[in-house]
Amino acid sequence: EVHLVESGGGLVQAGDSLRLSCAASGFTFGDADMCWLRQVPGKGPEWVSAIDEDGTGTYYADFVKGRFTISRDNAKNMLYLQMNNLKPEDTAVYFCAAGDPTEALHNKELWGQGIQVAVSS
């Protein structure tokens, strides 16, 4: 059973940085592509970033390219999202998810519980 726990969210000002962490258990983390999703109230989830199982390939949605960096530590079963130059439009609940975005977006059983990120202008 996929178990993911996010941490590191909070309230920051525009231009600030945050680092989200995700602790994974219940599956073979090193064999799984991973991704970050986000969702705002009243809207569907959207893909933010993804990383291959070995960390060699990273992918970003256009709206975070150049500002966010995804990484992983397979020895620690940890996934990270470094978010720099945050904007008010980045305000959302962020979810760590197992699998590639195509799979994860449609299966909430692959998500963590989510963590709030709020960016004030």
Tab-separated table of N, CA and C in Angstrom:
chain	number	residue	atom	x	y	z
A	1	GLU	N	0.836	-1.188	0.000
A	1	GLU	CA	0.000	0.000	0.000
A	1	GLU	C	0.875	1.242	0.000
A	2	VAL	N	0.604	2.135	-0.915
A	2	VAL	CA	1.355	3.385	-1.010
A	2	VAL	C	1.036	4.273	0.199
A	3	HIS	N	2.089	4.700	0.885
A	3	HIS	CA	1.931	5.635	2.003
A	3	HIS	C	2.920	6.770	1.807
A	4	LEU	N	2.395	7.979	1.679
A	4	LEU	CA	3.213	9.159	1.402
A	4	LEU	C	2.832	10.261	2.384
A	5	VAL	N	3.825	10.896	2.977
A	5	VAL	CA	3.583	11.957	3.953
A	5	VAL	C	4.401	13.182	3.571
A	6	GLU	N	3.685	14.260	3.241
A	6	GLU	CA	4.341	15.502	2.855
A	6	GLU	C	4.625	16.373	4.067
A	7	SER	N	5.650	17.203	3.950
A	7	SER	CA	5.963	18.185	4.989
A	7	SER	C	6.650	19.375	4.334
A	8	GLY	N	6.717	20.486	5.072
A	8	GLY	CA	7.469	21.643	4.596
A	8	GLY	C	6.641	22.781	4.027
A	9	GLY	N	5.332	22.630	4.010
A	9	GLY	CA	4.508	23.714	3.479
A	9	GLY	C	4.392	24.857	4.465
A	10	GLY	N	3.601	25.870	4.087
A	10	GLY	CA	3.390	26.984	4.988
A	10	GLY	C	2.968	28.238	4.252
A	11	LEU	N	2.973	29.346	4.979
A	11	LEU	CA	2.605	30.656	4.434
A	11	LEU	C	3.874	31.476	4.244
A	12	VAL	N	4.077	31.945	3.022
A	12	VAL	CA	5.251	32.754	2.711
A	12	VAL	C	4.827	33.949	1.871
A	13	GLN	N	5.761	34.849	1.649
A	13	GLN	CA	5.507	36.000	0.795
A	13	GLN	C	6.004	35.730	-0.617
A	14	ALA	N	5.458	36.448	-1.560
A	14	ALA	CA	5.899	36.323	-2.949
A	14	ALA	C	7.413	36.545	-3.027
A	15	GLY	N	8.064	35.687	-3.804
A	15	GLY	CA	9.518	35.768	-3.935
A	15	GLY	C	10.282	34.872	-2.978
A	16	ASP	N	9.602	34.373	-1.959
A	16	ASP	CA	10.239	33.482	-0.987
A	16	ASP	C	10.389	32.070	-1.552
A	17	SER	N	11.045	31.228	-0.761
A	17	SER	CA	11.263	29.831	-1.140
A	17	SER	C	10.707	28.891	-0.080
A	18	LEU	N	10.350	27.700	-0.518
A	18	LEU	CA	9.959	26.615	0.370
A	18	LEU	C	10.508	25.316	-0.204
A	19	ARG	N	10.755	24.359	0.690
A	19	ARG	CA	11.159	23.031	0.246
A	19	ARG	C	10.170	22.018	0.796
A	20	LEU	N	9.467	21.365	-0.100
A	20	LEU	CA	8.560	20.297	0.308
A	20	LEU	C	9.310	18.978	0.346
A	21	SER	N	8.976	18.164	1.327
A	21	SER	CA	9.537	16.823	1.441
A	21	SER	C	8.401	15.810	1.456
A	22	CYS	N	8.703	14.611	1.025
A	22	CYS	CA	7.707	13.540	1.011
A	22	CYS	C	8.390	12.251	1.429
A	23	ALA	N	7.921	11.678	2.534
A	23	ALA	CA	8.440	10.401	3.022
A	23	ALA	C	7.570	9.278	2.481
A	24	ALA	N	8.202	8.318	1.837
A	24	ALA	CA	7.475	7.232	1.176
A	24	ALA	C	7.682	5.906	1.894
A	25	SER	N	6.637	5.100	1.909
A	25	SER	CA	6.730	3.754	2.467
A	25	SER	C	5.621	2.901	1.865
A	26	GLY	N	5.744	1.586	2.058
A	26	GLY	CA	4.694	0.677	1.598
A	26	GLY	C	4.884	0.157	0.186
A	27	PHE	N	5.912	0.626	-0.492
A	27	PHE	CA	6.193	0.149	-1.851
A	27	PHE	C	7.684	0.332	-2.094
A	28	THR	N	8.158	-0.203	-3.199
A	28	THR	CA	9.587	-0.102	-3.522
A	28	THR	C	9.846	1.246	-4.174
A	29	PHE	N	10.215	2.202	-3.350
A	29	PHE	CA	10.362	3.595	-3.793
A	29	PHE	C	11.326	3.717	-4.967
A	30	GLY	N	12.431	3.021	-4.908
A	30	GLY	CA	13.449	3.133	-5.940
A	30	GLY	C	13.030	2.585	-7.289
A	31	ASP	N	11.911	1.887	-7.345
A	31	ASP	CA	11.393	1.354	-8.606
A	31	ASP	C	10.277	2.213	-9.182
A	32	ALA	N	9.957	3.309	-8.506
A	32	ALA	CA	8.769	4.083	-8.894
A	32	ALA	C	9.108	5.471	-9.396
A	33	ASP	N	8.539	5.825	-10.557
A	33	ASP	CA	8.521	7.229	-10.931
A	33	ASP	C	7.689	7.949	-9.872
A	34	MET	N	8.006	9.220	-9.645
A	34	MET	CA	7.272	9.994	-8.648
A	34	MET	C	6.920	11.364	-9.219
A	35	CYS	N	5.935	11.992	-8.629
A	35	CYS	CA	5.564	13.320	-9.117
A	35	CYS	C	4.956	14.153	-7.997
A	36	TRP	N	4.854	15.432	-8.261
A	36	TRP	CA	4.154	16.382	-7.397
A	36	TRP	C	2.948	16.912	-8.182
A	37	LEU	N	1.821	16.950	-7.510
A	37	LEU	CA	0.607	17.516	-8.049
A	37	LEU	C	0.178	18.663	-7.139
A	38	ARG	N	-0.722	19.501	-7.627
A	38	ARG	CA	-1.296	20.512	-6.757
A	38	ARG	C	-2.748	20.748	-7.127
A	39	GLN	N	-3.478	21.263	-6.160
A	39	GLN	CA	-4.904	21.483	-6.392
A	39	GLN	C	-5.366	22.684	-5.584
A	40	VAL	N	-6.180	23.511	-6.212
A	40	VAL	CA	-6.819	24.616	-5.519
A	40	VAL	C	-8.308	24.304	-5.397
A	41	PRO	N	-8.970	24.836	-4.383
A	41	PRO	CA	-10.401	24.543	-4.190
A	41	PRO	C	-11.218	24.873	-5.431
A	42	GLY	N	-12.074	23.941	-5.809
A	42	GLY	CA	-12.958	24.170	-6.938
A	42	GLY	C	-12.364	23.821	-8.288
A	43	LYS	N	-11.103	23.418	-8.289
A	43	LYS	CA	-10.462	23.041	-9.552
A	43	LYS	C	-9.886	21.634	-9.454
A	44	GLY	N	-9.677	21.026	-10.588
A	44	GLY	CA	-9.071	19.705	-10.599
A	44	GLY	C	-7.589	19.777	-10.316
A	45	PRO	N	-6.979	18.651	-9.975
A	45	PRO	CA	-5.544	18.636	-9.720
A	45	PRO	C	-4.765	18.884	-11.001
A	46	GLU	N	-3.568	19.452	-10.842
A	46	GLU	CA	-2.698	19.650	-11.992
A	46	GLU	C	-1.295	19.137	-11.657
A	47	TRP	N	-0.644	18.708	-12.690
A	47	TRP	CA	0.699	18.178	-12.540
A	47	TRP	C	1.682	19.317	-12.412
A	48	VAL	N	2.635	19.195	-11.502
A	48	VAL	CA	3.656	20.222	-11.270
A	48	VAL	C	5.029	19.755	-11.767
A	49	SER	N	5.432	18.562	-11.347
A	49	SER	CA	6.764	18.081	-11.678
A	49	SER	C	6.812	16.572	-11.520
A	50	ALA	N	7.736	15.936	-12.224
A	50	ALA	CA	7.886	14.492	-12.145
A	50	ALA	C	9.361	14.129	-12.236
A	51	ILE	N	9.679	12.946	-11.749
A	51	ILE	CA	11.060	12.486	-11.760
A	51	ILE	C	11.068	10.984	-12.003
A	52	ASP	N	12.034	10.540	-12.814
A	52	ASP	CA	12.177	9.120	-13.096
A	52	ASP	C	12.620	8.360	-11.849
A	53	GLU	N	12.468	7.040	-11.896
A	53	GLU	CA	12.769	6.204	-10.725
A	53	GLU	C	14.199	6.355	-10.237
A	54	ASP	N	15.120	6.615	-11.144
A	54	ASP	CA	16.515	6.751	-10.732
A	54	ASP	C	16.974	8.200	-10.646
A	55	GLY	N	16.065	9.129	-10.873
A	55	GLY	CA	16.383	10.541	-10.746
A	55	GLY	C	17.075	11.169	-11.934
A	56	THR	N	17.291	10.380	-12.986
A	56	THR	CA	18.035	10.916	-14.129
A	56	THR	C	17.177	11.804	-15.018
A	57	GLY	N	15.896	11.632	-14.979
A	57	GLY	CA	15.013	12.461	-15.785
A	57	GLY	C	14.064	13.262	-14.917
A	58	THR	N	14.009	14.565	-15.140
A	58	THR	CA	13.089	15.433	-14.389
A	58	THR	C	12.249	16.235	-15.380
A	59	TYR	N	11.039	16.514	-14.993
A	59	TYR	CA	10.082	17.140	-15.891
A	59	TYR	C	9.276	18.175	-15.117
A	60	TYR	N	8.941	19.280	-15.805
A	60	TYR	CA	8.260	20.373	-15.126
A	60	TYR	C	7.127	20.940	-15.984
A	61	ALA	N	6.056	21.310	-15.324
A	61	ALA	CA	5.017	22.067	-15.999
A	61	ALA	C	5.573	23.443	-16.349
A	62	ASP	N	5.092	24.011	-17.437
A	62	ASP	CA	5.630	25.294	-17.897
A	62	ASP	C	5.556	26.372	-16.822
A	63	PHE	N	4.520	26.340	-15.996
A	63	PHE	CA	4.335	27.428	-15.040
A	63	PHE	C	5.299	27.363	-13.858
A	64	VAL	N	6.117	26.308	-13.746
A	64	VAL	CA	7.109	26.256	-12.669
A	64	VAL	C	8.539	26.108	-13.186
A	65	LYS	N	8.700	25.966	-14.491
A	65	LYS	CA	10.050	25.810	-15.040
A	65	LYS	C	10.948	26.984	-14.649
A	66	GLY	N	12.146	26.639	-14.227
A	66	GLY	CA	13.099	27.659	-13.824
A	66	GLY	C	12.944	28.119	-12.390
A	67	ARG	N	11.858	27.716	-11.727
A	67	ARG	CA	11.623	28.125	-10.334
A	67	ARG	C	11.612	26.929	-9.373
A	68	PHE	N	11.115	25.803	-9.810
A	68	PHE	CA	10.991	24.608	-8.962
A	68	PHE	C	12.010	23.558	-9.403
A	69	THR	N	12.489	22.785	-8.436
A	69	THR	CA	13.401	21.682	-8.719
A	69	THR	C	12.951	20.447	-7.950
A	70	ILE	N	12.744	19.365	-8.679
A	70	ILE	CA	12.366	18.099	-8.053
A	70	ILE	C	13.616	17.240	-7.879
A	71	SER	N	13.656	16.492	-6.787
A	71	SER	CA	14.785	15.595	-6.555
A	71	SER	C	14.321	14.450	-5.665
A	72	ARG	N	15.162	13.451	-5.547
A	72	ARG	CA	14.812	12.303	-4.719
A	72	ARG	C	16.066	11.702	-4.107
A	73	ASP	N	15.875	11.017	-2.991
A	73	ASP	CA	16.946	10.277	-2.338
A	73	ASP	C	16.427	8.861	-2.132
A	74	ASN	N	16.792	7.965	-3.027
A	74	ASN	CA	16.251	6.604	-2.962
A	74	ASN	C	16.757	5.842	-1.735
A	75	ALA	N	17.909	6.219	-1.213
A	75	ALA	CA	18.426	5.555	-0.012
A	75	ALA	C	17.563	5.872	1.214
A	76	LYS	N	16.920	7.044	1.175
A	76	LYS	CA	16.094	7.476	2.312
A	76	LYS	C	14.603	7.396	2.018
A	77	ASN	N	14.240	6.956	0.827
A	77	ASN	CA	12.827	6.918	0.414
A	77	ASN	C	12.176	8.295	0.536
A	78	MET	N	12.865	9.296	0.026
A	78	MET	CA	12.386	10.671	0.136
A	78	MET	C	12.298	11.340	-1.232
A	79	LEU	N	11.268	12.137	-1.398
A	79	LEU	CA	11.063	12.968	-2.581
A	79	LEU	C	11.028	14.412	-2.124
A	80	TYR	N	11.552	15.312	-2.949
A	80	TYR	CA	11.626	16.723	-2.578
A	80	TYR	C	11.130	17.617	-3.706
A	81	LEU	N	10.698	18.808	-3.324
A	81	LEU	CA	10.371	19.837	-4.308
A	81	LEU	C	10.871	21.168	-3.751
A	82	GLN	N	11.937	21.675	-4.333
A	82	GLN	CA	12.450	22.991	-3.970
A	82	GLN	C	11.711	24.035	-4.788
A	83	MET	N	11.052	24.953	-4.117
A	83	MET	CA	10.246	25.957	-4.787
A	83	MET	C	10.835	27.333	-4.498
A	84	ASN	N	11.338	27.970	-5.534
A	84	ASN	CA	11.935	29.300	-5.409
A	84	ASN	C	11.074	30.333	-6.113
A	85	ASN	N	11.270	31.597	-5.743
A	85	ASN	CA	10.537	32.694	-6.372
A	85	ASN	C	9.029	32.397	-6.435
A	86	LEU	N	8.485	32.044	-5.298
A	86	LEU	CA	7.079	31.674	-5.246
A	86	LEU	C	6.184	32.849	-5.600
A	87	LYS	N	5.089	32.536	-6.243
A	87	LYS	CA	4.115	33.534	-6.681
A	87	LYS	C	2.766	33.253	-6.008
A	88	PRO	N	1.929	34.264	-5.879
A	88	PRO	CA	0.601	34.018	-5.279
A	88	PRO	C	-0.181	32.926	-5.991
A	89	GLU	N	0.003	32.809	-7.300
A	89	GLU	CA	-0.710	31.771	-8.050
A	89	GLU	C	-0.196	30.361	-7.777
A	90	ASP	N	0.892	30.238	-7.024
A	90	ASP	CA	1.361	28.925	-6.590
A	90	ASP	C	0.608	28.419	-5.360
A	91	THR	N	-0.234	29.261	-4.793
A	91	THR	CA	-1.020	28.857	-3.635
A	91	THR	C	-1.909	27.673	-3.983
A	92	ALA	N	-1.767	26.580	-3.235
A	92	ALA	CA	-2.504	25.346	-3.509
A	92	ALA	C	-2.168	24.326	-2.434
A	93	VAL	N	-2.894	23.232	-2.442
A	93	VAL	CA	-2.490	22.057	-1.680
A	93	VAL	C	-1.616	21.211	-2.599
A	94	TYR	N	-0.442	20.889	-2.125
A	94	TYR	CA	0.517	20.116	-2.912
A	94	TYR	C	0.512	18.656	-2.445
A	95	PHE	N	0.509	17.761	-3.415
A	95	PHE	CA	0.470	16.332	-3.143
A	95	PHE	C	1.681	15.646	-3.747
A	96	CYS	N	2.291	14.812	-2.977
A	96	CYS	CA	3.280	13.883	-3.461
A	96	CYS	C	2.523	12.667	-3.999
A	97	ALA	N	2.947	12.116	-5.138
A	97	ALA	CA	2.225	10.985	-5.712
A	97	ALA	C	3.186	9.988	-6.323
A	98	ALA	N	2.818	8.728	-6.234
A	98	ALA	CA	3.610	7.664	-6.847
A	98	ALA	C	3.156	7.466	-8.284
A	99	GLY	N	4.120	7.201	-9.155
A	99	GLY	CA	3.788	6.975	-10.545
A	99	GLY	C	4.006	8.211	-11.385
A	100	ASP	N	3.806	8.073	-12.692
A	100	ASP	CA	3.934	9.239	-13.560
A	100	ASP	C	2.637	10.041	-13.494
A	101	PRO	N	2.662	11.298	-13.923
A	101	PRO	CA	1.475	12.156	-13.771
A	101	PRO	C	0.230	11.595	-14.452
A	102	THR	N	0.387	10.982	-15.597
A	102	THR	CA	-0.771	10.442	-16.310
A	102	THR	C	-1.529	9.455	-15.435
A	103	GLU	N	-0.784	8.634	-14.732
A	103	GLU	CA	-1.392	7.650	-13.835
A	103	GLU	C	-1.871	8.301	-12.544
A	104	ALA	N	-1.023	9.116	-11.958
A	104	ALA	CA	-1.306	9.661	-10.627
A	104	ALA	C	-2.504	10.613	-10.616
A	105	LEU	N	-2.641	11.419	-11.660
A	105	LEU	CA	-3.726	12.412	-11.677
A	105	LEU	C	-5.101	11.756	-11.545
A	106	HIS	N	-5.216	10.518	-11.936
A	106	HIS	CA	-6.525	9.864	-11.957
A	106	HIS	C	-6.690	8.808	-10.871
A	107	ASN	N	-5.780	8.768	-9.918
A	107	ASN	CA	-5.849	7.745	-8.881
A	107	ASN	C	-5.391	8.328	-7.549
A	108	LYS	N	-6.335	8.769	-6.742
A	108	LYS	CA	-5.994	9.400	-5.471
A	108	LYS	C	-5.381	8.428	-4.476
A	109	GLU	N	-5.473	7.142	-4.740
A	109	GLU	CA	-4.833	6.170	-3.848
A	109	GLU	C	-3.312	6.241	-3.947
A	110	LEU	N	-2.823	6.925	-4.962
A	110	LEU	CA	-1.382	7.086	-5.129
A	110	LEU	C	-0.869	8.378	-4.514
A	111	TRP	N	-1.746	9.162	-3.894
A	111	TRP	CA	-1.372	10.474	-3.354
A	111	TRP	C	-1.105	10.407	-1.858
A	112	GLY	N	-0.306	11.379	-1.366
A	112	GLY	CA	-0.227	11.609	0.059
A	112	GLY	C	-1.435	12.412	0.516
A	113	GLN	N	-1.376	12.856	1.778
A	113	GLN	CA	-2.528	13.576	2.325
A	113	GLN	C	-2.552	15.035	1.888
A	114	GLY	N	-1.436	15.514	1.363
A	114	GLY	CA	-1.362	16.875	0.880
A	114	GLY	C	-0.878	17.853	1.930
A	115	ILE	N	-0.299	18.957	1.469
A	115	ILE	CA	0.166	20.001	2.385
A	115	ILE	C	-0.093	21.359	1.748
A	116	GLN	N	-0.528	22.304	2.575
A	116	GLN	CA	-0.902	23.617	2.083
A	116	GLN	C	0.329	24.492	1.866
A	117	VAL	N	0.348	25.143	0.722
A	117	VAL	CA	1.319	26.201	0.437
A	117	VAL	C	0.511	27.454	0.121
A	118	ALA	N	0.780	28.523	0.844
A	118	ALA	CA	0.080	29.778	0.631
A	118	ALA	C	1.101	30.886	0.411
A	119	VAL	N	0.932	31.640	-0.660
A	119	VAL	CA	1.876	32.698	-1.004
A	119	VAL	C	1.123	34.017	-1.048
A	120	SER	N	1.522	34.939	-0.204
A	120	SER	CA	0.869	36.242	-0.158
A	120	SER	C	1.620	37.233	-1.045
A	121	SER	N	0.888	38.191	-1.572
A	121	SER	CA	1.495	39.171	-2.475
A	121	SER	C	2.059	40.354	-1.708
